[in-house]
Amino acid sequence: MKSITILALSILFASSTFVSCNRNNNLSIESPDKKIHLIFEIINGQLYYSVDKEGKSVIKPSKLGFLLKNLPSLDSNFIVMNHKISTYDSTWEQPWGEKREIRNYYTELFVELEQNDSLKRKLNLVFRLFNDGIGFRYEFPEQSNFNDFVIMDEETEFILPAAHTAWWIPAFRDNRYEYLYKKSPVNQMDTVHTPLTMETEDGLYLSIHEAALTNYASMTLYCTDSTKLNCVLMPWANGDKVRVKAPLKTPWRTIQIADEPGALITSYLILNLNEPNKIGDVSYIKPGKYIGIWWGMHVGEYTWPMGPKHGATTENTMKYIDFAAKYGFSGVLVEGWNEFWENWDFNFTKPYPDFDIKKITDYVASKGVKLIGHHETGGNVENYGNQIDSAYKFYKSYGVDIIKSGYVGGRLNGKEWHHGQFGVNFYHSALMKAADNQIVLVAHEPIKATGKRRTYPNMASREGARGQEFNAWSADGGNPPNHDVILPFTRLLGGPMDFTPGVFDIMIKQKPNNRVNTTLAKQLALYVTIYSPYQMACDLPQNYEANLPAFQFIRDVVTDWEDTRVLNAQIGEYYTVVRKARNSDEWFLGSITNENAREFEIDLNFLEAGKKYKAQIYADAPDADWETNPAAIEITEKEVDNNTKLVIKLAKGGGQAIRFFVVE
Ligand code: NOJ
């Protein structure tokens, strides 16, 4: 993941300025396209920033600073000791991703601050303005009198000019991120997780999140005074928020700013705020598609623990391997392979007696497929931490180098929030150990995605929202039709999601009280609308073999992209995206809607001029409807080129998936 072109790196202005604390002192910068402006100011010794885009206020003057444990707060008496404004412009390559080349183009304001009192404590602030938003972070530099302290509150505010409409999920809940999104004005929100996405009255789309969350607590947001969003950090069990040993850089606080909802999706600001690859050779990370002994447990066909319905038997695993090899899948996930699911006292190097890992991994290798490992920790990271080195080595010794990890539970070790500094640090150490062993991670019940995949590309995918599994057993009836049309503008702004699409038995015959709330064509479209380098075909093999024509799309779709373009989008309503495959001429389209039927005319001008393509179209049949006739699909072919305008019809709760490939 090297930087492939450094176009310009220039320091525009550097100065050493001592600015007195009791005047209103401004420092301002603008984005490279001059549309976004930021003002940093010190008013009576306190730190404030504000942001606008082309005259529209985005953030009104909002406070910065910290409350500390048993120490005077770090939020007043500041003076600017030095500041520097610079621009940076380079293009870097993602080793895998939704787009190969990413431009990282910004203006930076770096400010060195000191408290003008007897403590003389130092703090740095860094602001970066991109054409698609801003990021800022605090830095605690090493200093003799202020190196080891506890943050009790980060006072960062985001004061909005109005009570914008927001899509949000609550924070501080036992199910972590697994909630349905609510839509309301910000002043009617709970304390919420980020990304927090908003639509403004004057036509902007904003999303507040964070980038590069390492050795710090996750930020949640709480609205007061009807428009003031306050940063609330997830605490340690004893109430500490962040235990700091300087030097330390906080995560970036990010605000993506777009004129259209789709531009949030093609904004790479969060990735750009993460550092380049630090783990060296990443050639072992090969995006792909997998099947697994998984949905069977969720629908009650199999059990995780050993017994008469055990899913993870040698014989059953071999059958799945045969299926994967026959239909071109690169991986087979097997859950429930290790002792002891009976009491969730997991041993990560002890397979159940009916799971012959040697025989299975020899067989999988002979078929050119990979076994995808599974570590369910049950949130007991003490138990997992004690075994993790041997657990990774055990799998590696059998050639397993992709592991799905799980952290089910309301608290880690029964007391710590997943998203507190404790959890952030545990997941980070698991990631580092995985990198040392050249292991790829797909984490469930994860820490939210903050773009760390740029720095550690073995952090491939994660769950971190209500995924497909809720449709198998949730008492509330599963994910409603608008859920998949909200995710791309919220959760997915953080990074890839292992949603596990591809249910063909929409009505789930094993579960009379549960079903999937989409059409079959929408299940196919999700492979394009939800980005993940590892995509599961989650249903039971027999359900795919019963509908091989529709299954063909899952066999054909790729999971690693040269480019991504959004063709139309309204949050929670509809979303159409096209992606170009890496290393081939193929394009794939996914279009999805909520409970309303839609018709669009799509301009195929993204196809290469002068070439003829075949479009293989997987559409909702005319009488399809997610509620009454979800499986009705119509598969057709059409010759198209880049002048073609294609009419796309989506049923209620429906979708459409298209593969385009060059014929001449
Ligand atoms: C929850 C995960 O999301 C799911 O995929 C997994 O099957 C179970 N945990 C068991 O690990």
XYZ file of C-alpha atoms and ligand atoms in Angstrom:
675
model
C 0.000 0.000 0.000
C 2.581 2.496 -1.064
C 1.953 6.068 -1.999
C 2.030 5.935 -5.773
C 2.181 9.592 -6.674
C 3.200 12.453 -4.511
C 1.771 15.372 -6.428
C 2.608 18.125 -4.044
C 3.561 18.599 -0.454
C 4.068 22.161 0.510
C 4.217 24.186 3.624
C 2.318 27.286 2.778
C 3.025 29.235 5.862
C 4.868 28.527 9.040
C 5.246 30.917 11.842
C 6.183 31.064 15.427
C 3.597 33.260 17.015
C 2.883 33.976 20.620
C -0.741 34.876 20.754
C -2.124 36.373 23.903
C -5.025 34.544 25.528
C -7.483 37.287 26.282
C -8.148 38.515 22.766
C -10.222 36.796 20.136
C -7.506 35.168 18.052
C -8.366 33.437 14.800
C -6.527 31.003 12.652
C -8.369 29.895 9.558
C -7.859 27.471 6.710
C -9.876 26.281 3.740
C -10.195 23.022 1.851
C -8.180 22.638 -1.375
C -11.271 23.520 -3.468
C -11.828 26.526 -1.165
C -15.391 25.488 -0.380
C -15.006 24.365 3.248
C -13.642 26.802 5.815
C -12.514 26.268 9.370
C -11.807 28.878 11.991
C -9.884 27.987 15.113
C -10.032 30.608 17.811
C -9.122 31.191 21.427
C -11.676 33.201 23.339
C -10.656 34.134 26.851
C -8.177 31.272 26.896
C -10.704 28.645 25.712
C -10.452 26.723 22.456
C -13.150 26.851 19.766
C -13.521 25.785 16.147
C -16.218 26.410 13.572
C -16.841 25.140 10.055
C -18.834 26.260 7.047
C -19.277 25.107 3.485
C -19.888 27.767 0.830
C -21.538 30.081 3.306
C -23.655 27.369 4.925
C -22.796 26.910 8.559
C -21.818 23.327 9.388
C -20.455 23.706 12.934
C -21.002 26.877 14.957
C -18.207 27.893 17.355
C -17.767 24.745 19.440
C -15.575 24.027 22.390
C -12.506 21.792 22.585
C -10.708 20.494 25.677
C -10.634 17.886 28.442
C -11.644 17.281 32.027
C -9.046 15.280 33.927
C -9.049 13.115 37.040
C -7.728 14.908 40.112
C -6.075 17.569 37.966
C -7.145 21.026 36.770
C -9.047 20.760 33.488
C -7.217 21.069 30.208
C -9.598 23.534 28.585
C -8.601 27.082 29.550
C -5.763 29.600 29.795
C -4.430 28.562 26.409
C -2.162 30.544 24.152
C -0.891 29.606 20.718
C 2.844 29.004 20.819
C 3.276 28.112 17.194
C 1.249 27.166 14.181
C 1.845 25.811 10.735
C -0.376 25.590 7.670
C 0.485 23.105 4.939
C -1.071 21.262 2.027
C -0.681 17.643 1.120
C -1.642 15.851 -2.050
C -0.844 12.272 -2.880
C -2.564 9.255 -4.326
C -2.180 5.879 -2.703
C -3.269 2.407 -3.617
C -5.494 0.163 -1.536
C -4.235 -3.437 -1.596
C -7.907 -4.439 -1.666
C -10.948 -2.264 -1.417
C -13.928 -0.548 -2.942
C -11.627 1.632 -5.053
C -8.009 1.075 -5.997
C -6.509 4.555 -6.086
C -7.377 7.095 -3.437
C -6.412 10.725 -3.486
C -5.424 12.176 -0.153
C -5.636 15.923 -0.629
C -5.956 18.347 2.256
C -4.935 21.557 3.942
C -3.621 21.172 7.472
C -3.480 23.555 10.381
C -1.175 22.404 13.149
C -1.364 24.398 16.369
C 0.931 24.139 19.380
C -0.793 25.338 22.519
C 0.357 25.952 26.041
C -1.527 26.870 29.181
C -0.467 30.309 30.271
C -0.423 29.494 33.985
C 1.904 27.892 36.478
C 1.353 24.386 35.012
C 2.431 25.369 31.482
C 0.907 22.155 30.085
C 1.142 21.686 26.343
C -1.465 20.405 23.901
C -1.397 20.261 20.105
C -4.349 20.430 17.753
C -4.325 19.275 14.152
C -7.081 20.175 11.690
C -7.262 18.753 8.175
C -9.653 20.120 5.589
C -10.466 17.931 2.600
C -12.872 18.703 -0.221
C -15.265 16.214 1.372
C -15.048 17.230 5.002
C -12.778 17.752 7.950
C -10.836 15.843 10.562
C -9.212 17.087 13.733
C -7.371 15.501 16.591
C -5.618 16.392 19.810
C -2.029 15.431 20.539
C -0.611 15.132 24.045
C 3.111 15.677 23.535
C 5.621 14.234 25.966
C 6.396 16.795 28.670
C 8.020 16.520 32.038
C 5.076 17.511 34.252
C 2.154 15.997 32.334
C 2.686 12.488 31.014
C 0.497 10.158 32.955
C -3.103 11.199 33.551
C -6.724 10.145 33.176
C -9.270 11.844 30.928
C -12.660 12.003 32.612
C -14.362 13.824 29.731
C -13.492 15.009 26.295
C -15.286 18.326 25.976
C -15.360 18.355 22.176
C -18.614 19.810 20.918
C -20.280 19.829 17.528
C -22.784 22.687 17.655
C -25.094 22.466 14.667
C -26.905 25.498 13.257
C -30.239 23.640 13.483
C -31.745 20.409 14.800
C -30.972 18.384 11.671
C -32.668 15.106 10.810
C -30.455 12.208 11.899
C -30.263 8.434 11.468
C -29.007 6.955 14.703
C -28.607 3.910 16.911
C -28.351 4.121 20.703
C -25.041 3.678 22.515
C -24.471 2.206 25.987
C -26.591 -0.870 25.273
C -25.810 -4.540 25.745
C -26.268 -5.358 22.080
C -23.440 -2.999 21.146
C -24.176 -1.759 17.576
C -26.957 -4.183 16.808
C -29.975 -1.907 16.748
C -32.342 -0.674 14.096
C -31.699 2.891 13.012
C -34.145 5.554 14.072
C -34.756 8.756 12.175
C -35.464 11.913 14.174
C -34.258 15.469 14.729
C -31.011 15.434 16.698
C -32.730 16.872 19.757
C -34.859 13.732 20.027
C -31.928 11.337 20.006
C -30.631 9.085 22.723
C -26.859 9.046 23.350
C -25.808 7.677 19.980
C -23.021 5.821 18.265
C -21.154 7.191 15.315
C -21.179 7.387 12.327
C -24.043 9.789 12.983
C -25.467 10.835 9.627
C -27.643 13.907 9.200
C -29.538 15.769 6.507
C -29.749 19.539 6.837
C -32.537 21.903 5.779
C -30.149 23.642 3.399
C -29.351 20.474 1.502
C -26.152 19.188 3.083
C -25.471 15.644 4.239
C -23.167 15.353 7.226
C -21.714 12.399 9.018
C -19.789 12.668 12.269
C -17.485 9.774 13.093
C -13.895 9.123 14.062
C -10.792 7.784 12.346
C -7.860 5.751 13.664
C -9.372 4.721 17.000
C -6.372 3.284 18.870
C -5.550 3.308 22.589
C -8.517 5.576 23.324
C -12.220 5.251 24.115
C -14.901 5.314 21.392
C -16.788 8.558 20.946
C -20.557 8.626 21.298
C -22.674 11.783 20.984
C -25.291 13.283 23.216
C -27.411 16.265 22.227
C -28.080 19.137 24.630
C -29.519 22.631 24.079
C -31.362 21.203 21.046
C -28.407 21.451 18.632
C -25.242 20.853 20.628
C -23.710 17.409 20.136
C -21.398 16.579 23.017
C -18.683 13.953 22.853
C -19.316 11.215 25.436
C -16.485 8.686 25.688
C -17.233 5.055 26.569
C -15.729 4.549 30.049
C -13.727 1.881 31.843
C -15.687 -0.022 34.496
C -14.456 2.408 37.188
C -15.576 5.483 35.245
C -12.200 6.510 33.841
C -12.544 7.461 30.206
C -8.996 7.324 28.874
C -5.798 6.438 30.709
C -3.144 8.460 28.956
C 0.588 7.974 28.828
C 2.016 10.734 26.683
C 2.870 11.020 23.909
C -0.586 10.118 22.646
C -2.636 11.225 19.651
C -6.393 10.971 19.980
C -8.493 9.494 17.183
C -9.501 12.015 14.543
C -12.933 13.528 14.971
C -14.372 13.510 11.467
C -17.171 15.392 9.746
C -17.945 14.254 6.211
C -19.731 17.030 4.340
C -21.563 16.245 1.107
C -24.041 17.885 -1.237
C -25.641 14.520 -2.010
C -26.068 11.398 0.124
C -24.125 9.286 -2.370
C -21.055 11.504 -1.960
C -20.782 10.339 1.661
C -20.251 6.826 0.323
C -17.510 7.782 -2.131
C -15.733 9.948 0.441
C -12.478 8.306 1.567
C -11.703 10.883 4.251
C -11.736 8.350 7.089
C -9.251 6.092 5.309
C -7.101 9.080 4.434
C -6.858 10.050 8.086
C -5.384 6.678 8.934
C -1.703 6.002 8.430
C -0.358 3.939 5.525
C 0.248 0.208 5.808
C 2.429 -0.656 8.793
C 2.397 -4.434 8.424
C 4.469 -4.860 5.271
C 3.669 -7.762 2.985
C -0.079 -8.116 2.586
C -0.079 -10.462 -0.394
C -1.669 -13.167 1.776
C -4.871 -11.088 1.996
C -7.014 -12.305 -0.885
C -10.603 -11.045 -1.011
C -13.116 -13.729 -1.787
C -16.464 -15.349 -1.207
C -17.255 -18.017 1.299
C -19.946 -20.378 2.439
C -20.197 -21.855 5.878
C -21.636 -24.051 8.546
C -23.379 -21.073 10.071
C -26.926 -20.230 8.885
C -27.816 -23.828 9.734
C -27.222 -23.049 13.407
C -29.143 -19.791 13.278
C -32.201 -21.466 11.785
C -32.005 -24.473 14.122
C -30.937 -27.076 11.567
C -27.636 -27.644 13.374
C -26.151 -26.968 16.790
C -22.856 -25.346 17.719
C -22.197 -27.846 20.571
C -21.515 -31.480 19.770
C -24.607 -33.693 19.698
C -26.983 -35.359 17.243
C -27.418 -32.167 15.202
C -23.786 -31.011 15.390
C -23.006 -28.890 12.313
C -19.212 -28.964 12.472
C -18.643 -32.646 11.834
C -15.895 -33.888 9.563
C -18.416 -35.371 7.166
C -20.569 -32.252 6.943
C -17.546 -30.000 6.549
C -16.299 -32.164 3.654
C -19.689 -31.743 1.971
C -19.437 -27.970 2.321
C -15.901 -28.085 0.924
C -17.167 -30.038 -2.088
C -19.904 -27.471 -2.606
C -17.430 -24.584 -2.339
C -15.055 -26.210 -4.821
C -17.865 -27.028 -7.249
C -19.289 -23.513 -7.315
C -16.082 -21.502 -7.050
C -16.038 -20.251 -3.449
C -12.667 -19.592 -1.894
C -13.576 -20.312 1.720
C -15.636 -22.445 4.074
C -16.351 -21.037 7.529
C -16.987 -23.597 10.240
C -18.448 -22.531 13.582
C -18.906 -24.872 16.517
C -15.713 -26.861 15.807
C -14.060 -26.411 19.187
C -14.742 -27.277 22.812
C -16.792 -26.165 24.806
C -19.875 -24.513 23.344
C -21.979 -26.282 25.985
C -20.944 -23.771 28.627
C -19.128 -21.187 26.485
C -15.832 -22.108 28.109
C -13.938 -22.043 24.863
C -10.741 -23.890 24.131
C -9.248 -22.596 20.910
C -6.862 -25.462 20.262
C -9.165 -28.364 21.032
C -11.478 -29.476 18.235
C -14.516 -31.561 19.135
C -13.771 -35.276 18.642
C -16.046 -35.400 15.573
C -14.127 -32.581 13.832
C -10.944 -34.061 12.364
C -9.084 -30.860 11.571
C -6.136 -32.645 9.957
C -8.344 -34.595 7.568
C -10.425 -31.492 6.830
C -7.528 -29.152 6.167
C -5.774 -31.752 3.980
C -8.990 -32.125 2.020
C -9.631 -28.390 1.747
C -6.096 -27.853 0.403
C -6.555 -30.591 -2.187
C -9.663 -28.751 -3.423
C -8.062 -25.323 -3.662
C -10.402 -23.927 -1.003
C -9.584 -22.464 2.441
C -11.015 -23.313 5.804
C -12.079 -20.086 7.513
C -11.429 -20.374 11.221
C -13.747 -19.254 13.982
C -13.012 -17.973 17.479
C -16.094 -17.180 19.526
C -14.860 -15.623 22.747
C -18.225 -14.984 24.374
C -16.699 -11.659 25.411
C -14.404 -13.504 27.830
C -11.236 -11.887 26.566
C -9.304 -13.001 29.606
C -9.802 -16.599 28.502
C -9.158 -15.664 24.869
C -6.128 -13.513 25.692
C -4.593 -16.419 27.613
C -4.908 -18.657 24.573
C -4.634 -16.300 21.622
C -0.982 -16.971 20.748
C -1.417 -20.717 20.718
C -4.843 -20.370 19.080
C -3.435 -18.437 16.102
C -0.464 -20.814 15.841
C -2.771 -23.833 15.987
C -4.854 -22.617 13.054
C -1.754 -21.508 11.130
C -0.209 -24.962 11.530
C -3.215 -26.275 9.574
C -2.968 -23.570 6.925
C -5.894 -21.515 8.238
C -5.138 -17.817 7.781
C -8.568 -16.168 7.902
C -10.368 -16.091 11.233
C -13.827 -14.865 12.061
C -13.791 -13.756 15.673
C -16.819 -13.193 17.881
C -17.232 -11.191 21.067
C -20.834 -11.903 22.030
C -21.869 -10.409 25.371
C -22.906 -7.138 26.930
C -19.489 -6.511 28.496
C -15.989 -7.869 28.016
C -14.920 -10.028 30.968
C -18.341 -9.282 32.400
C -17.518 -5.648 33.169
C -15.902 -3.588 30.406
C -17.736 -2.016 27.462
C -16.572 -3.328 24.107
C -16.054 0.271 23.011
C -14.149 1.582 26.002
C -10.373 1.977 25.948
C -10.046 -1.513 27.429
C -11.900 -3.072 24.505
C -10.240 -0.882 21.889
C -6.859 -2.028 23.213
C -7.809 -5.690 23.366
C -9.029 -5.750 19.755
C -5.908 -3.887 18.701
C -3.599 -6.415 20.360
C -5.561 -9.279 18.729
C -5.113 -7.507 15.385
C -1.375 -7.043 15.914
C -0.911 -10.700 16.852
C -2.929 -11.699 13.795
C -0.674 -9.518 11.624
C 2.423 -11.139 13.161
C 1.007 -14.497 12.113
C -0.184 -13.222 8.702
C -3.793 -13.897 9.657
C -6.774 -12.001 8.229
C -9.531 -11.018 10.674
C -13.268 -10.713 10.173
C -14.515 -9.549 13.570
C -18.066 -9.890 14.816
C -19.251 -7.855 17.799
C -16.274 -5.662 16.902
C -15.035 -2.227 17.769
C -16.555 0.161 15.246
C -14.689 0.524 11.974
C -12.596 3.717 11.861
C -10.499 3.077 8.757
C -7.727 1.131 10.461
C -7.763 -1.288 7.525
C -5.514 1.207 5.736
C -2.791 0.787 8.356
C -3.488 -2.877 9.083
C -4.985 -4.361 5.915
C -5.408 -7.748 7.628
C -8.383 -6.108 9.444
C -10.530 -7.078 6.522
C -14.131 -6.932 7.572
C -16.384 -6.877 10.567
C -19.993 -7.003 11.595
C -20.883 -4.077 13.875
C -24.564 -3.636 12.972
C -27.662 -5.783 12.747
C -26.721 -8.342 10.119
C -28.604 -11.081 8.334
C -28.678 -13.307 11.438
C -31.412 -11.132 12.978
C -33.755 -12.349 10.245
C -33.302 -15.908 11.483
C -34.365 -15.377 15.072
C -35.144 -11.839 16.112
C -38.394 -11.573 18.060
C -39.066 -8.175 16.472
C -39.524 -9.725 13.041
C -36.007 -9.152 11.708
C -34.530 -6.301 9.708
C -37.246 -4.214 8.041
C -36.988 -3.391 4.306
C -35.437 0.030 4.954
C -32.548 -1.369 7.039
C -30.293 -2.205 4.069
C -31.018 1.227 2.589
C -29.814 2.981 5.760
C -26.659 0.937 6.398
C -24.631 2.315 3.432
C -25.053 5.885 4.743
C -24.352 5.090 8.384
C -22.494 1.971 9.570
C -20.804 1.353 6.220
C -19.183 4.802 6.193
C -16.830 3.345 8.815
C -15.778 0.439 6.618
C -16.670 -2.986 5.208
C -19.372 -5.099 6.798
C -19.709 -8.878 6.969
C -23.496 -8.679 6.636
C -23.708 -12.213 5.166
C -26.240 -11.694 2.365
C -27.700 -14.331 0.077
C -30.696 -15.977 1.748
C -32.657 -17.806 -0.959
C -35.194 -19.483 1.311
C -36.675 -16.092 2.124
C -39.514 -17.522 4.227
C -37.065 -19.748 6.217
C -38.901 -23.037 6.309
C -37.312 -24.099 9.623
C -38.575 -20.939 11.362
C -42.316 -20.325 10.899
C -42.130 -17.094 12.910
C -39.160 -15.605 11.109
C -38.418 -14.570 7.571
C -36.201 -12.296 5.504
C -37.913 -8.993 4.707
C -36.644 -8.551 1.163
C -37.192 -10.021 -2.253
C -34.748 -12.581 -3.606
C -33.417 -10.078 -6.174
C -32.620 -7.696 -3.313
C -30.579 -10.413 -1.600
C -28.449 -10.530 -4.772
C -28.174 -6.742 -4.992
C -26.762 -6.649 -1.436
C -23.515 -8.178 -2.744
C -22.918 -4.879 -4.506
C -24.592 -2.381 -2.167
C -22.846 -3.675 0.985
C -19.105 -3.562 0.532
C -16.975 -6.298 2.073
C -13.808 -7.926 0.717
C -15.107 -11.216 2.101
C -18.728 -11.902 1.231
C -20.645 -14.881 2.473
C -23.270 -16.852 0.603
C -24.980 -17.575 3.862
C -27.865 -19.901 3.007
C -27.849 -23.694 3.123
C -26.278 -25.333 0.048
C -29.519 -27.109 -0.864
C -31.319 -23.772 -1.144
C -28.782 -22.619 -3.717
C -28.926 -25.900 -5.630
C -32.695 -25.458 -5.811
C -32.237 -22.178 -7.706
C -29.031 -22.373 -9.710
C -30.012 -19.632 -12.219
C -30.273 -17.000 -9.459
C -27.236 -18.468 -7.658
C -25.192 -17.700 -10.767
C -25.040 -14.025 -9.752
C -23.417 -14.882 -6.413
C -20.953 -17.125 -8.251
C -20.081 -14.329 -10.679
C -19.966 -11.267 -8.436
C -16.509 -10.210 -7.278
C -15.469 -8.679 -3.950
C -12.510 -6.508 -4.871
C -13.050 -3.314 -6.810
C -11.239 -0.902 -9.060
C -13.871 1.779 -8.640
C -17.209 2.529 -7.022
C -19.811 5.030 -8.237
C -23.154 5.900 -6.736
C -25.851 6.427 -9.381
C -28.693 7.491 -7.137
C -29.432 7.565 -3.431
C -31.810 8.775 -0.743
C -31.033 7.656 2.789
C -33.446 4.949 3.920
C -35.288 5.098 0.590
C -33.209 3.745 -2.295
C -29.636 3.294 -3.406
C -28.026 2.306 -6.707
C -24.296 1.722 -6.955
C -21.998 0.350 -9.660
C -18.581 -1.117 -9.044
C -15.883 -2.085 -11.517
C -14.050 -5.332 -10.865
C -10.292 -5.197 -10.373
C -8.304 -6.815 -13.156
C -11.266 -7.269 -15.518
C -13.692 -5.223 -17.627
C -16.701 -6.324 -15.643
C -19.044 -3.986 -13.825
C -21.675 -4.940 -11.287
C -24.743 -2.946 -10.321
C -26.796 -3.197 -7.148
C -30.009 -1.262 -6.690
C -32.224 -1.560 -3.608
C -35.309 0.065 -2.198
C -37.200 0.170 1.083
C -40.853 -0.885 1.315
C -41.760 1.281 -1.703
C -41.607 0.133 -5.310
C -39.505 2.338 -7.642
C -38.602 2.817 -11.249
C -35.381 4.500 -12.392
C -33.794 5.266 -15.703
C -30.096 4.517 -15.352
C -27.507 5.973 -17.692
C -24.859 3.349 -18.449
C -22.262 6.008 -19.316
C -19.866 4.470 -16.777
C -19.197 1.619 -19.246
C -16.179 2.015 -21.496
C -16.996 3.854 -24.733
C -16.788 1.819 -27.914
C -17.316 -1.545 -26.227
C -20.363 -3.765 -26.324
C -21.414 -5.388 -23.103
C -23.830 -8.068 -22.123
C -25.970 -7.186 -19.115
C -27.180 -10.167 -17.091
C -30.108 -8.763 -15.180
C -31.527 -10.279 -11.988
C -34.731 -8.296 -11.453
C -37.808 -8.506 -9.288
C -40.529 -10.167 -11.380
C -43.485 -7.840 -12.180
C -45.559 -9.461 -9.434
C -42.731 -9.586 -6.851
C -43.339 -8.019 -3.457
C -41.241 -8.552 -0.328
C -44.322 -9.367 1.716
C -46.435 -11.489 -0.576
C -44.213 -12.819 -3.359
C -40.569 -12.355 -2.423
C -38.992 -15.144 -4.462
C -40.336 -13.982 -7.845
C -37.257 -13.145 -9.877
C -36.775 -12.553 -13.587
C -33.379 -13.217 -15.133
C -32.783 -11.712 -18.558
C -29.891 -10.676 -20.800
C -29.475 -7.561 -22.884
C -26.769 -6.075 -25.090
C -25.835 -2.610 -23.907
C -23.160 0.030 -24.321
C -22.274 3.303 -22.705
C -25.097 5.118 -24.539
C -27.768 2.826 -23.177
C -30.370 4.069 -20.743
C -31.691 1.183 -18.706
C -35.002 1.198 -16.894
C -34.764 -0.475 -13.516
C -37.907 -1.516 -11.686
C -37.738 -2.450 -8.046
C -40.609 -4.183 -6.273
C -41.676 -3.195 -2.764
C -38.764 -4.257 -0.557
C -36.969 -5.263 -3.745
C -33.752 -4.882 -5.616
C -31.903 -5.562 -8.799
C -28.451 -6.977 -9.498
C -26.693 -6.741 -12.855
C -23.432 -8.121 -14.184
C -21.992 -6.330 -17.224
C -19.238 -7.993 -19.233
C -17.622 -7.140 -22.545
C -18.732 -9.127 -25.558
C -16.827 -7.209 -28.250
C -22.605 -13.814 16.727
C -22.143 -13.644 15.359
O -22.585 -12.468 14.790
C -22.591 -14.830 14.551
O -22.194 -14.680 13.237
C -22.009 -16.072 15.135
O -22.552 -17.168 14.456
C -22.344 -16.188 16.596
N -21.996 -14.979 17.262
C -21.587 -17.353 17.242
O -20.223 -17.065 17.232
